[in-house]
Amino acid sequence: MQSLNTYRAGPDERGHFGIFGGRYVAETLMPLILEVEKAYGAAKADPAFQAEFRSLLAQYVGRPNPLYFARRLTEAFGGAKVFLKREDLNHTGAHKINNCIGQILLARRMGKQRIIAETGAGQHGVATATVCALFGMRCVIYMGATDIERQMPNVYRMKLLGAEVKPVTSGAATLKDAMNDALRDWVSNVTDTYYLIGTVAGPHPYPAMVRDFQSVIGEEVRDQIMAQEGRLPDSLVACIGGGSNAMGLFHPFLDDKSVRIIGVEAAGHGLDKLHAASLTGGKPGVLHGNRTYLLQDADGQIAEAHSISAGLDYPGIGPEHSWLHETGRVEYVSVTDDEAVVAFQQCTRLEGIIPALESSHAIAHAAKLTPGLPKDHLMVVNLSGRGDKDVSTIAKALGDEHLGGLV
Amino acid sequence: MSRIAKRFAKLKAENRAALVTFITAGDPDRATSQALLDGMPAAGADIIELGMPFTDPMADGPVIELAAGRALKAGGSLRQTLEMVTAFRKTDAETPVILMGYYNPVYAWGPEKFAKDAAQAGVDGLIIVDLPPEEADELVPFLRAAGIDFIVLTTPTSDDARLPVVLANASGFVYYVSIAGITGTASAAQAAIDEAVARIRRHTGLPVCVGFGIKAPAQAAEIARVADGAVVGSAIVSVLADNIGKSGAVSAPLALVKDLAAGVRGARK
């Protein structure tokens, strides 16, 4: 492992985290990408922008949300003290809204009237549709047809909020394909449209910008654990699709060497079968505007990912995660569909909290990790979203005979 | 002198523009695609763009996206694309071949090795849609060393401040993407194209070819009056798609190429 003085200084001025990141987009988009970068740089330094962002997080999103000591999960896992960061309690039910508030303020500042976004599980789509309703902007959401089917409640929510949901049928009709179509829309509507990317991926400045907006998660955790326990946590655990909830939790702690940081990818049916674990099963490549670890074949063709969780079902990962993986600062592991389903049930039954299937991956890894740890080990698990949207997927996974018992 | 430079010198002497045709390598299968490629020069193509199939063609419309899907499903790959160029060179030593596609397959191959292997196969130029000047340094020096031109794309969003940045890497010719959009969809107004070509010429002495949204011979002729080349892709691929599995799979697209060539050749008379 190489040891750096700081892991929080990236990206460089060209948007690179080591060899990762960058701006691999069509020339048509480059002037616009440069404009977003400039506008975000100015907004970041503007106290009025930051004040409005913080105010909306408090008044509209409901932050800070609790850092909840999960007593019964702690007892069941039999080791470390497990705390859940309750992003599920945010308005719209997940961490995605943090970033959407930040970017909609930026889009308004840039004078854009039309917002486009991609969504997998629909949480980012709902959050985007929500801020568009709040600010009176037109909203178009690209969503894979496969995901539309498995996340129907979120599709209705987006439509009720006034968004147009465009089904994407190419490829496996999931998140990757939705991102392709969102990019096609953007290149065709460069003047009036802002692309509100939902994760720490895409061309620079998106990975850094989304991370900055999501860092409120880790900043709150730091204050809360100091207030509750009087010291920093010993470990952080978060699930990773693109990796925005994880980056938001991790980034404020990257330079605290005593804090062990673990990202959990989706191992789907297993790492030797169909999965979505880009770092474990992929290699560096270029897709969707950045260089990062990607699931791909020897010819550089992008592989189809699979996860039971639509939000993790993506063959790539944010470039900063790729860099943190290569530097060794963050450990990346993976959890299968089946393990996530078990964790989903445990959290629901023991804590009375229905977690998103995405977040269930983090809980599942916490369950694996804690038995070997001392009782005073403080572990923070990011409960990135609530699981109402996943109830039908879970029912299907458990089989009809369990349906009555679970729901 | 490179094949591309020779071709434009010849066209200049004939006082006409180039017809640049695009097909996706391996679409719908290797044999059909090879026959189409080999038949292009006789049908009137002056320069050939061969698409490198990719799973996620983000700058392409449905026609080219489906073509890439068909090619990959039939076993298409970057290796096969190079093999097709090698085979083509046995039939034609003069017509420039430009590979066009996305960066990841080239990156997976290894930029330095790819430049050498592509030159060896007889490739003359490369268009990488998602490699703007900000990232091009990792590929362009290897292309130069191998004698392959890096064909840059300029767009309606490339203003006078941006153009010099984009053109700094350019050689061979400049490809003007005439609409802000994806392939095979809208067409630009001729007046806007005239103005854009004139503007690009103020920044470079390289030939300027215009593409995106050119479907019919009359349109190609209009472009050929002001530009050094008209690029037609989706329209040809579309005719191919309509004839897959039929007797016209090779002849029908080539018939369109003949019509387009007639349009381009008649433009300045």
XYZ file of C-alpha atoms in Angstrom:
676
model
C 0.000 0.000 0.000
C 1.305 3.426 -0.852
C 0.821 5.900 1.970
C -0.101 9.460 1.100
C -0.215 12.561 3.277
C -3.769 13.102 2.155
C -6.325 11.064 0.275
C -8.691 14.019 0.037
C -6.896 16.283 -2.439
C -8.143 14.731 -5.689
C -8.957 15.119 -8.445
C -6.234 17.124 -10.198
C -7.143 20.067 -12.424
C -7.896 17.722 -15.325
C -10.261 15.688 -13.219
C -7.968 12.719 -12.727
C -7.634 10.564 -9.611
C -4.337 8.883 -10.484
C -5.066 7.307 -13.890
C -8.808 7.302 -13.206
C -11.507 9.861 -13.957
C -11.023 12.391 -16.740
C -13.384 13.648 -19.427
C -13.952 11.036 -22.111
C -16.935 12.547 -23.879
C -17.930 13.494 -27.408
C -16.603 16.867 -28.532
C -20.154 18.236 -28.755
C -20.383 17.954 -24.979
C -16.927 19.271 -24.088
C -17.769 22.997 -24.032
C -20.763 22.193 -21.836
C -18.716 20.008 -19.485
C -16.189 22.816 -19.147
C -19.060 25.217 -18.424
C -20.400 22.914 -15.674
C -16.916 22.720 -14.177
C -16.544 26.491 -14.167
C -20.027 27.071 -12.765
C -19.520 24.493 -10.034
C -16.159 25.993 -9.086
C -17.801 29.375 -8.656
C -20.790 27.967 -6.762
C -18.566 25.967 -4.424
C -16.743 29.133 -3.436
C -19.926 31.171 -3.074
C -21.175 31.371 0.547
C -24.697 32.197 -0.670
C -24.821 28.975 -2.710
C -23.544 26.917 0.209
C -26.015 28.588 2.588
C -28.954 27.814 0.312
C -27.757 24.209 -0.084
C -27.431 23.741 3.684
C -30.763 25.397 4.343
C -32.598 23.100 1.913
C -30.857 20.061 3.417
C -32.164 21.093 6.832
C -35.620 22.393 5.957
C -36.563 20.225 2.970
C -34.540 17.015 3.227
C -34.744 16.824 7.019
C -31.059 16.733 7.870
C -29.284 15.896 9.998
C -30.755 12.414 10.073
C -29.880 10.186 13.049
C -26.854 7.998 13.599
C -28.808 5.200 15.197
C -27.279 2.572 17.476
C -28.782 -0.694 16.207
C -28.910 -2.621 19.499
C -30.646 -5.739 18.238
C -28.524 -6.087 15.094
C -25.458 -5.618 17.311
C -26.647 -8.428 19.577
C -27.526 -10.678 16.659
C -24.195 -10.136 14.887
C -22.347 -10.652 18.171
C -19.342 -8.349 17.944
C -18.883 -4.676 17.156
C -21.372 -1.962 18.018
C -23.313 -1.332 14.829
C -24.603 2.143 14.065
C -26.884 2.865 11.127
C -26.635 6.222 9.374
C -30.260 6.828 8.567
C -30.208 8.190 5.012
C -33.465 6.250 4.581
C -35.150 8.951 6.672
C -34.354 11.703 4.179
C -37.192 13.167 2.162
C -37.714 10.779 -0.800
C -36.166 7.931 1.172
C -32.514 7.782 0.205
C -29.233 9.666 0.084
C -29.815 10.620 -3.562
C -31.679 13.804 -2.648
C -28.526 15.389 -1.119
C -26.855 15.505 -4.510
C -30.032 16.509 -6.343
C -30.471 19.576 -4.150
C -26.916 20.654 -4.896
C -27.126 20.084 -8.631
C -30.555 21.645 -9.133
C -29.229 24.818 -7.498
C -26.289 24.693 -9.899
C -28.547 24.094 -12.922
C -30.683 27.070 -11.921
C -27.552 29.187 -11.503
C -26.497 28.165 -15.032
C -29.880 29.215 -16.412
C -30.900 25.722 -17.561
C -34.612 24.923 -17.769
C -34.687 21.249 -18.606
C -33.246 18.494 -16.441
C -32.417 14.965 -17.544
C -31.241 12.066 -15.394
C -30.660 8.326 -15.470
C -31.960 6.045 -12.783
C -31.547 2.404 -11.807
C -33.587 1.671 -8.699
C -35.552 4.825 -9.319
C -34.333 6.566 -6.161
C -32.244 9.062 -8.112
C -35.102 9.500 -10.578
C -37.535 10.219 -7.771
C -35.105 12.620 -6.097
C -34.514 14.412 -9.417
C -38.244 14.605 -10.179
C -38.746 15.967 -6.676
C -36.270 18.836 -6.973
C -37.602 19.607 -10.461
C -41.096 19.931 -8.992
C -39.697 22.131 -6.242
C -37.979 24.458 -8.703
C -40.515 24.259 -11.528
C -38.199 22.662 -14.099
C -38.978 20.211 -16.878
C -37.769 16.727 -16.017
C -37.005 13.710 -18.207
C -35.835 10.472 -16.564
C -34.199 7.628 -18.503
C -34.806 4.243 -16.955
C -34.110 0.730 -18.241
C -37.225 -1.252 -19.107
C -36.036 -4.082 -16.827
C -35.748 -1.641 -13.937
C -39.132 -0.062 -14.683
C -40.641 -3.478 -14.187
C -38.879 -4.222 -10.903
C -39.224 -0.749 -9.396
C -42.751 0.175 -10.455
C -43.657 2.175 -7.309
C -40.823 4.601 -8.044
C -41.978 4.959 -11.656
C -45.412 6.078 -10.427
C -43.814 8.470 -7.966
C -41.755 10.100 -10.727
C -44.812 10.484 -12.936
C -46.866 11.951 -10.099
C -44.087 14.465 -9.543
C -44.445 15.579 -13.147
C -41.466 13.827 -14.727
C -41.503 12.105 -18.069
C -40.100 8.577 -17.660
C -38.504 7.285 -20.854
C -38.061 3.501 -20.989
C -34.726 2.313 -22.387
C -34.761 -1.043 -24.154
C -31.201 -1.383 -25.456
C -28.674 -3.778 -23.880
C -29.931 -5.390 -20.683
C -32.259 -2.404 -20.259
C -30.724 -1.390 -16.914
C -28.727 1.510 -15.480
C -25.849 1.456 -17.995
C -28.269 1.655 -20.910
C -30.224 4.441 -19.219
C -26.984 6.411 -18.920
C -26.258 5.902 -22.638
C -29.640 7.333 -23.556
C -29.314 10.232 -21.130
C -25.985 11.106 -22.806
C -27.666 10.870 -26.240
C -30.350 13.263 -25.045
C -27.770 15.693 -23.651
C -25.705 15.786 -26.835
C -28.924 16.566 -28.734
C -30.100 19.314 -26.337
C -26.942 21.117 -25.303
C -28.360 24.607 -24.958
C -31.235 24.271 -22.517
C -30.531 20.971 -20.761
C -28.614 20.065 -17.626
C -27.679 16.426 -16.992
C -28.147 15.690 -13.306
C -25.917 12.634 -12.854
C -26.869 10.585 -9.823
C -23.585 9.078 -8.771
C -19.861 9.792 -8.389
C -19.192 8.824 -12.010
C -19.301 10.435 -15.450
C -16.938 13.084 -16.796
C -15.160 15.533 -14.514
C -16.458 17.505 -12.581
C -19.315 15.124 -11.748
C -17.410 12.590 -9.608
C -15.955 15.349 -7.431
C -19.119 17.446 -7.377
C -21.442 14.590 -6.412
C -18.944 13.520 -3.746
C -18.885 17.054 -2.330
C -22.680 17.192 -2.122
C -22.854 13.724 -0.539
C -20.047 14.407 1.939
C -22.658 15.812 4.296
C -23.237 12.160 5.252
C -19.727 11.612 6.586
C -19.515 15.078 8.106
C -22.645 14.409 10.136
C -21.430 10.958 11.177
C -18.213 12.487 12.459
C -20.080 14.998 14.667
C -22.655 12.455 15.777
C -20.260 9.702 16.798
C -18.104 12.222 18.659
C -21.202 13.387 20.535
C -22.505 9.877 21.198
C -19.297 7.922 21.800
C -16.650 10.568 22.258
C -14.378 9.195 19.549
C -14.086 8.406 15.859
C -15.585 5.198 14.503
C -13.315 2.191 14.002
C -14.886 1.196 10.715
C -17.237 2.424 7.996
C -19.239 0.152 5.715
C -21.270 1.205 2.669
C -22.657 -0.424 -0.457
C -21.400 0.574 -3.892
C -23.020 0.690 -7.301
C -21.595 3.888 -8.737
C -20.598 4.627 -5.172
C -22.110 7.969 -4.157
C -23.442 7.033 -0.723
C -20.130 5.338 0.042
C -18.033 8.260 -1.144
C -20.217 10.642 0.875
C -19.619 8.625 4.027
C -15.948 7.827 3.365
C -14.501 11.078 2.102
C -14.473 13.061 5.379
C -12.647 10.106 7.044
C -10.075 9.255 4.361
C -7.235 10.925 6.248
C -8.134 9.373 9.614
C -5.791 6.408 9.413
C -7.391 4.663 12.398
C -10.679 4.334 10.546
C -11.014 1.144 8.519
C -13.110 1.823 5.425
C -14.942 -0.868 3.502
C -16.974 -0.626 0.293
C -19.348 -3.453 -0.569
C -20.021 -4.303 -4.208
C -22.816 -6.521 -5.489
C -21.674 -10.091 -6.155
C -25.048 -10.931 -7.719
C -25.323 -14.670 -8.324
C -21.651 -15.060 -7.308
C -18.315 -13.730 -8.574
C -17.898 -16.701 -10.910
C -21.350 -16.009 -12.380
C -23.259 -12.831 -13.256
C -22.438 -9.993 -10.844
C -21.824 -6.261 -10.575
C -18.505 -6.217 -8.671
C -16.416 -3.969 -10.933
C -13.348 -3.732 -8.705
C -13.244 -7.413 -7.831
C -14.111 -8.742 -11.284
C -13.227 -5.942 -13.700
C -10.251 -4.034 -15.055
C -9.611 -0.375 -15.918
C -11.411 0.932 -18.975
C -13.240 3.958 -20.335
C -17.013 4.339 -20.290
C -19.532 7.114 -19.670
C -16.970 9.873 -19.569
C -14.407 8.422 -17.176
C -11.681 5.835 -16.786
C -12.484 3.401 -14.039
C -12.753 -0.307 -13.269
C -15.279 -1.898 -15.605
C -16.722 -5.326 -16.182
C -15.611 -6.071 -19.730
C -14.293 -8.787 -22.000
C -10.820 -9.005 -23.550
C -12.039 -6.987 -26.572
C -13.068 -4.071 -24.343
C -16.767 -4.761 -24.811
C -18.726 -3.864 -21.697
C -20.256 -6.841 -19.898
C -23.774 -6.973 -18.550
C -23.844 -6.592 -14.801
C -26.285 -8.358 -12.556
C -27.547 -7.570 -9.095
C -30.904 -8.222 -7.435
C -30.638 -4.569 -6.494
C -31.343 -2.295 -9.446
C -29.286 0.485 -7.877
C -26.109 -1.617 -7.872
C -26.684 -3.170 -11.280
C -23.943 -1.270 -13.135
C -20.716 -2.605 -14.710
C -18.625 0.361 -13.529
C -17.840 2.307 -10.390
C -16.922 5.906 -9.610
C -13.293 6.690 -10.560
C -12.308 7.859 -7.093
C -13.229 4.414 -5.754
C -10.942 2.846 -8.373
C -8.158 5.087 -7.138
C -8.863 4.363 -3.459
C -8.831 0.670 -4.350
C -5.451 0.885 -6.067
C -3.911 2.989 -3.291
C -5.276 0.489 -0.780
C -6.880 3.136 1.442
C -10.320 1.559 1.096
C -11.036 -2.188 1.148
C -13.545 -3.420 -1.390
C -15.463 -6.621 -0.839
C -18.640 -8.094 -2.284
C -21.903 -9.637 -1.123
C -24.247 -11.913 -3.111
C -27.952 -11.450 -3.839
C -28.807 -14.184 -1.352
C -26.717 -12.677 1.435
C -28.321 -9.285 0.833
C -31.810 -10.801 1.022
C -30.971 -12.402 4.389
C -29.640 -9.073 5.711
C -32.753 -7.313 4.429
C -34.904 -9.640 6.515
C -32.670 -9.362 9.592
C -32.753 -5.584 9.620
C -36.495 -5.556 9.014
C -37.354 -8.074 11.729
C -34.813 -7.021 14.352
C -34.850 -3.267 14.012
C -38.214 -2.559 12.447
C -36.393 -0.804 9.617
C -36.980 -1.947 6.047
C -33.677 -1.217 4.291
C -33.174 -0.781 0.562
C -31.744 -3.886 -1.124
C -28.714 -1.746 -1.977
C -28.102 -0.908 1.701
C -28.781 -4.540 2.628
C -25.472 -5.388 0.953
C -23.664 -3.194 3.501
C -25.621 -4.742 6.370
C -24.776 -8.233 5.086
C -21.089 -7.438 5.134
C -21.351 -5.973 8.625
C -22.888 -9.292 9.696
C -19.870 -11.147 8.297
C -17.336 -8.762 9.785
C -18.552 -8.153 13.330
C -18.197 -11.608 14.961
C -14.416 -11.293 14.962
C -14.360 -7.766 16.343
C -14.174 -6.488 19.943
C -17.425 -5.383 21.613
C -16.262 -1.783 21.822
C -15.461 -1.571 18.092
C -17.602 1.205 16.606
C -18.919 0.354 13.161
C -20.973 2.759 11.064
C -23.083 1.200 8.315
C -24.660 3.518 5.795
C -28.359 2.765 5.546
C -28.462 4.575 2.224
C -32.163 4.142 1.517
C -35.417 2.611 2.588
C -36.710 -0.615 1.119
C -40.379 -0.013 0.376
C -39.544 -0.022 -3.330
C -38.039 -3.520 -2.998
C -40.909 -5.322 -1.328
C -42.104 -7.060 -4.505
C -38.539 -8.068 -5.478
C -38.047 -9.581 -2.012
C -41.378 -11.377 -2.170
C -40.349 -12.869 -5.501
C -36.914 -13.864 -4.150
C -38.414 -15.594 -1.145
C -41.117 -17.388 -3.105
C -44.852 -17.103 -2.752
C -45.114 -19.289 0.351
C -43.187 -16.693 2.338
C -45.185 -13.783 0.986
C -47.898 -13.784 3.648
C -45.356 -14.058 6.416
C -43.169 -11.237 5.208
C -45.420 -8.546 3.847
C 2.517 11.104 -48.722
C -0.266 9.281 -46.879
C -3.171 7.658 -48.667
C -5.477 10.322 -47.253
C -3.305 13.211 -48.488
C -2.922 11.538 -51.902
C -6.663 11.024 -52.172
C -7.480 14.671 -51.401
C -4.766 15.854 -53.817
C -6.316 13.727 -56.543
C -9.832 14.994 -55.757
C -8.599 18.559 -55.797
C -7.180 17.999 -59.256
C -10.572 16.672 -60.319
C -12.273 19.630 -58.606
C -14.628 17.494 -56.637
C -15.372 16.504 -53.072
C -14.976 13.079 -51.518
C -17.787 10.688 -50.811
C -16.970 9.215 -47.417
C -18.999 6.135 -46.591
C -19.485 4.420 -43.240
C -20.377 0.846 -42.380
C -19.910 -1.072 -39.152
C -17.285 -3.814 -39.392
C -18.843 -7.250 -39.135
C -22.445 -6.112 -39.639
C -24.451 -8.274 -40.027
C -21.678 -10.876 -40.347
C -18.046 -10.963 -41.433
C -18.648 -12.196 -45.001
C -21.391 -9.715 -45.915
C -19.514 -6.858 -44.307
C -16.287 -7.766 -46.141
C -18.101 -7.939 -49.483
C -19.622 -4.535 -48.812
C -16.280 -3.054 -47.798
C -14.506 -4.514 -50.825
C -17.245 -3.224 -53.137
C -17.163 0.354 -51.854
C -14.414 1.827 -54.084
C -16.008 0.562 -57.293
C -19.363 1.938 -56.168
C -17.783 5.362 -55.784
C -16.634 5.679 -52.194
C -13.510 7.839 -52.055
C -12.757 7.279 -48.393
C -14.155 4.514 -46.196
C -14.980 4.755 -42.534
C -15.212 1.398 -40.858
C -17.003 1.376 -37.533
C -15.368 -0.556 -34.703
C -18.326 -2.224 -33.008
C -18.845 -1.310 -29.340
C -21.488 -2.323 -26.827
C -22.203 1.243 -25.719
C -22.147 3.626 -28.685
C -23.262 6.729 -26.796
C -22.963 9.161 -29.707
C -24.879 7.003 -32.147
C -28.541 6.789 -32.991
C -30.496 3.528 -33.200
C -29.339 2.601 -36.737
C -25.626 2.430 -35.895
C -26.302 1.122 -32.393
C -28.235 -1.830 -33.831
C -25.497 -2.392 -36.410
C -22.890 -2.642 -33.650
C -25.137 -5.053 -31.781
C -25.524 -7.267 -34.873
C -21.783 -7.244 -35.488
C -20.912 -8.180 -31.914
C -23.540 -10.895 -31.852
C -22.013 -12.390 -35.004
C -18.558 -12.457 -33.396
C -17.342 -9.008 -34.351
C -14.379 -7.569 -32.463
C -11.531 -5.146 -32.905
C -9.371 -8.063 -34.045
C -11.871 -8.937 -36.751
C -12.095 -5.284 -37.792
C -8.331 -5.203 -38.382
C -8.525 -8.508 -40.244
C -11.158 -7.001 -42.533
C -8.855 -4.085 -43.327
C -5.984 -6.479 -44.037
C -8.214 -8.410 -46.438
C -9.455 -5.184 -48.068
C -5.893 -4.046 -48.692
C -5.362 -7.122 -50.862
C -7.991 -5.717 -53.232
C -7.293 -1.986 -52.903
C -4.046 -0.205 -52.088
C -5.257 3.377 -52.557
C -8.600 4.020 -50.881
C -8.068 5.442 -47.394
C -9.652 3.486 -44.550
C -10.532 5.272 -41.336
C -11.545 3.326 -38.257
C -14.241 5.040 -36.218
C -15.504 4.123 -32.785
C -15.118 4.445 -29.057
C -12.020 4.405 -26.926
C -12.443 1.402 -24.664
C -11.691 -1.373 -27.182
C -8.569 0.525 -28.309
C -7.565 1.098 -24.672
C -8.087 -2.593 -23.914
C -5.854 -3.493 -26.890
C -3.210 -1.051 -25.654
C -2.840 2.301 -27.479
C 0.773 1.815 -28.569
C 0.290 -1.734 -29.793
C -2.973 -0.837 -31.455
C -1.385 1.997 -33.442
C 1.254 -0.411 -34.771
C -1.194 -3.214 -35.526
C -3.659 -0.882 -37.223
C -0.913 0.601 -39.415
C 0.226 -2.912 -40.264
C -3.325 -3.815 -41.323
C -3.475 -0.805 -43.648
C -5.498 1.649 -41.568
C -4.935 5.311 -42.461
C -6.822 7.235 -39.830
C -8.653 6.912 -36.565
C -11.726 8.687 -35.218
C -12.357 8.139 -31.533
C -15.651 9.718 -30.588
C -15.073 9.867 -26.834
C -11.458 11.044 -26.822
C -11.529 14.857 -26.746
C -8.270 16.864 -26.863
C -8.221 16.902 -23.054
C -7.494 13.146 -23.051
C -6.021 12.571 -26.518
C -2.383 12.681 -25.388
C -2.540 9.060 -24.353
C -3.165 7.921 -27.923
C -2.158 10.554 -30.479
C 1.659 10.289 -30.114
C 1.474 6.548 -30.865
C -0.701 7.184 -33.918
C 1.750 9.777 -35.225
C 4.651 7.389 -34.715
C 2.781 4.718 -36.676
C 1.820 7.111 -39.478
C -1.900 7.058 -38.718
C -3.888 10.298 -38.864
C -5.974 11.340 -35.859
C -9.144 12.689 -37.433
C -10.711 15.204 -35.057
C -14.397 15.978 -34.755
C -15.566 19.556 -34.597
C -19.177 20.333 -33.814
C -21.665 23.192 -33.741
C -20.542 23.741 -30.138
C -16.879 24.221 -31.135
C -16.619 28.014 -31.074
C -13.646 30.111 -32.171
C -12.037 29.690 -28.754
C -12.493 25.927 -28.770
C -11.531 25.213 -32.395
C -7.762 25.763 -31.994
C -7.752 23.361 -29.007
C -9.493 20.673 -31.043
C -7.485 21.269 -34.212
C -4.136 21.114 -32.403
C -4.223 17.313 -32.746
C -5.691 17.203 -36.237
C -4.187 15.602 -39.296
C -5.591 13.954 -42.428
C -8.845 15.889 -42.532
C -11.310 17.528 -40.155
C -14.694 15.923 -39.622
C -17.421 18.494 -39.017
C -20.334 16.964 -37.098
C -23.077 19.149 -38.540
C -25.645 18.783 -35.774
C -25.494 18.770 -31.992
C -26.888 15.306 -31.704
C -26.450 11.644 -32.493
C -25.924 9.883 -35.817
C -28.765 9.210 -38.229
C -31.267 11.679 -36.822
C -31.701 15.363 -37.674
C -30.100 17.205 -40.605
C -28.541 20.638 -40.362
C -29.651 23.599 -42.480
C -27.317 24.098 -45.436
C -26.697 27.740 -44.531
C -25.444 26.715 -41.088
C -23.121 24.147 -42.674
C -21.743 26.699 -45.141
C -20.984 29.083 -42.312
C -19.409 26.405 -40.111
C -17.168 25.100 -42.905
C -16.012 28.622 -43.689
C -15.248 29.190 -40.018
C -13.244 25.949 -39.732
C -11.270 26.904 -42.836
C -10.182 30.106 -41.107
C -8.505 27.888 -38.503
C -6.991 25.102 -40.621
C -5.747 24.268 -44.076
C -6.822 20.620 -43.728
C -9.673 19.276 -45.855
C -13.070 19.522 -44.145
C -15.607 16.706 -44.427
C -19.161 17.056 -43.178
C -21.272 14.312 -41.665
C -24.322 13.478 -39.509
C -27.804 13.633 -41.019
C -26.790 13.276 -44.697
C -29.160 10.727 -46.195
C -29.824 11.465 -49.876
C -27.681 12.134 -52.983
C -29.069 15.678 -53.338
C -28.051 16.498 -49.765
C -24.600 15.006 -50.314
C -24.295 17.168 -53.433
C -25.177 20.321 -51.482
C -22.451 19.502 -48.945
C -19.973 18.671 -51.721
C -20.297 22.199 -53.120
C -18.763 23.739 -50.005
C -16.912 20.969 -48.192
C -14.110 18.623 -49.195
C -16.180 15.588 -48.410
C -19.640 14.371 -47.465
C -19.905 11.525 -44.948
C -22.855 9.147 -45.167
C -23.329 6.409 -42.586
C -26.749 5.671 -41.151
C -28.485 5.861 -44.539
C -26.225 3.129 -45.948
C -26.437 0.998 -42.814
C -30.198 1.399 -42.869
C -30.439 -0.026 -46.385
C -28.206 -2.881 -45.294
C -30.446 -3.527 -42.266
C -33.512 -3.682 -44.530
C -31.814 -6.301 -46.729
C -30.278 -8.666 -44.193
C -30.835 -12.238 -45.263
C -31.985 -11.114 -48.701
C -30.185 -11.130 -52.035
C -29.691 -7.347 -51.841
C -27.658 -7.310 -48.615
C -24.543 -6.227 -50.517
C -25.958 -4.831 -53.758
C -28.644 -2.563 -52.261
C -26.305 -0.556 -49.993
C -23.786 -0.326 -52.872
C -26.540 0.966 -55.155
C -27.130 3.796 -52.682
C -23.377 4.465 -52.608
C -23.449 4.757 -56.424
C -26.289 7.291 -56.249
C -24.500 9.259 -53.544
C -21.284 9.214 -55.573
C -23.143 10.528 -58.618
C -24.549 13.333 -56.466
C -21.144 14.264 -55.071
C -19.415 14.051 -58.453
C -22.016 16.235 -60.134
C -22.023 18.875 -57.413
C -19.520 21.344 -58.788
C -20.395 20.991 -62.477
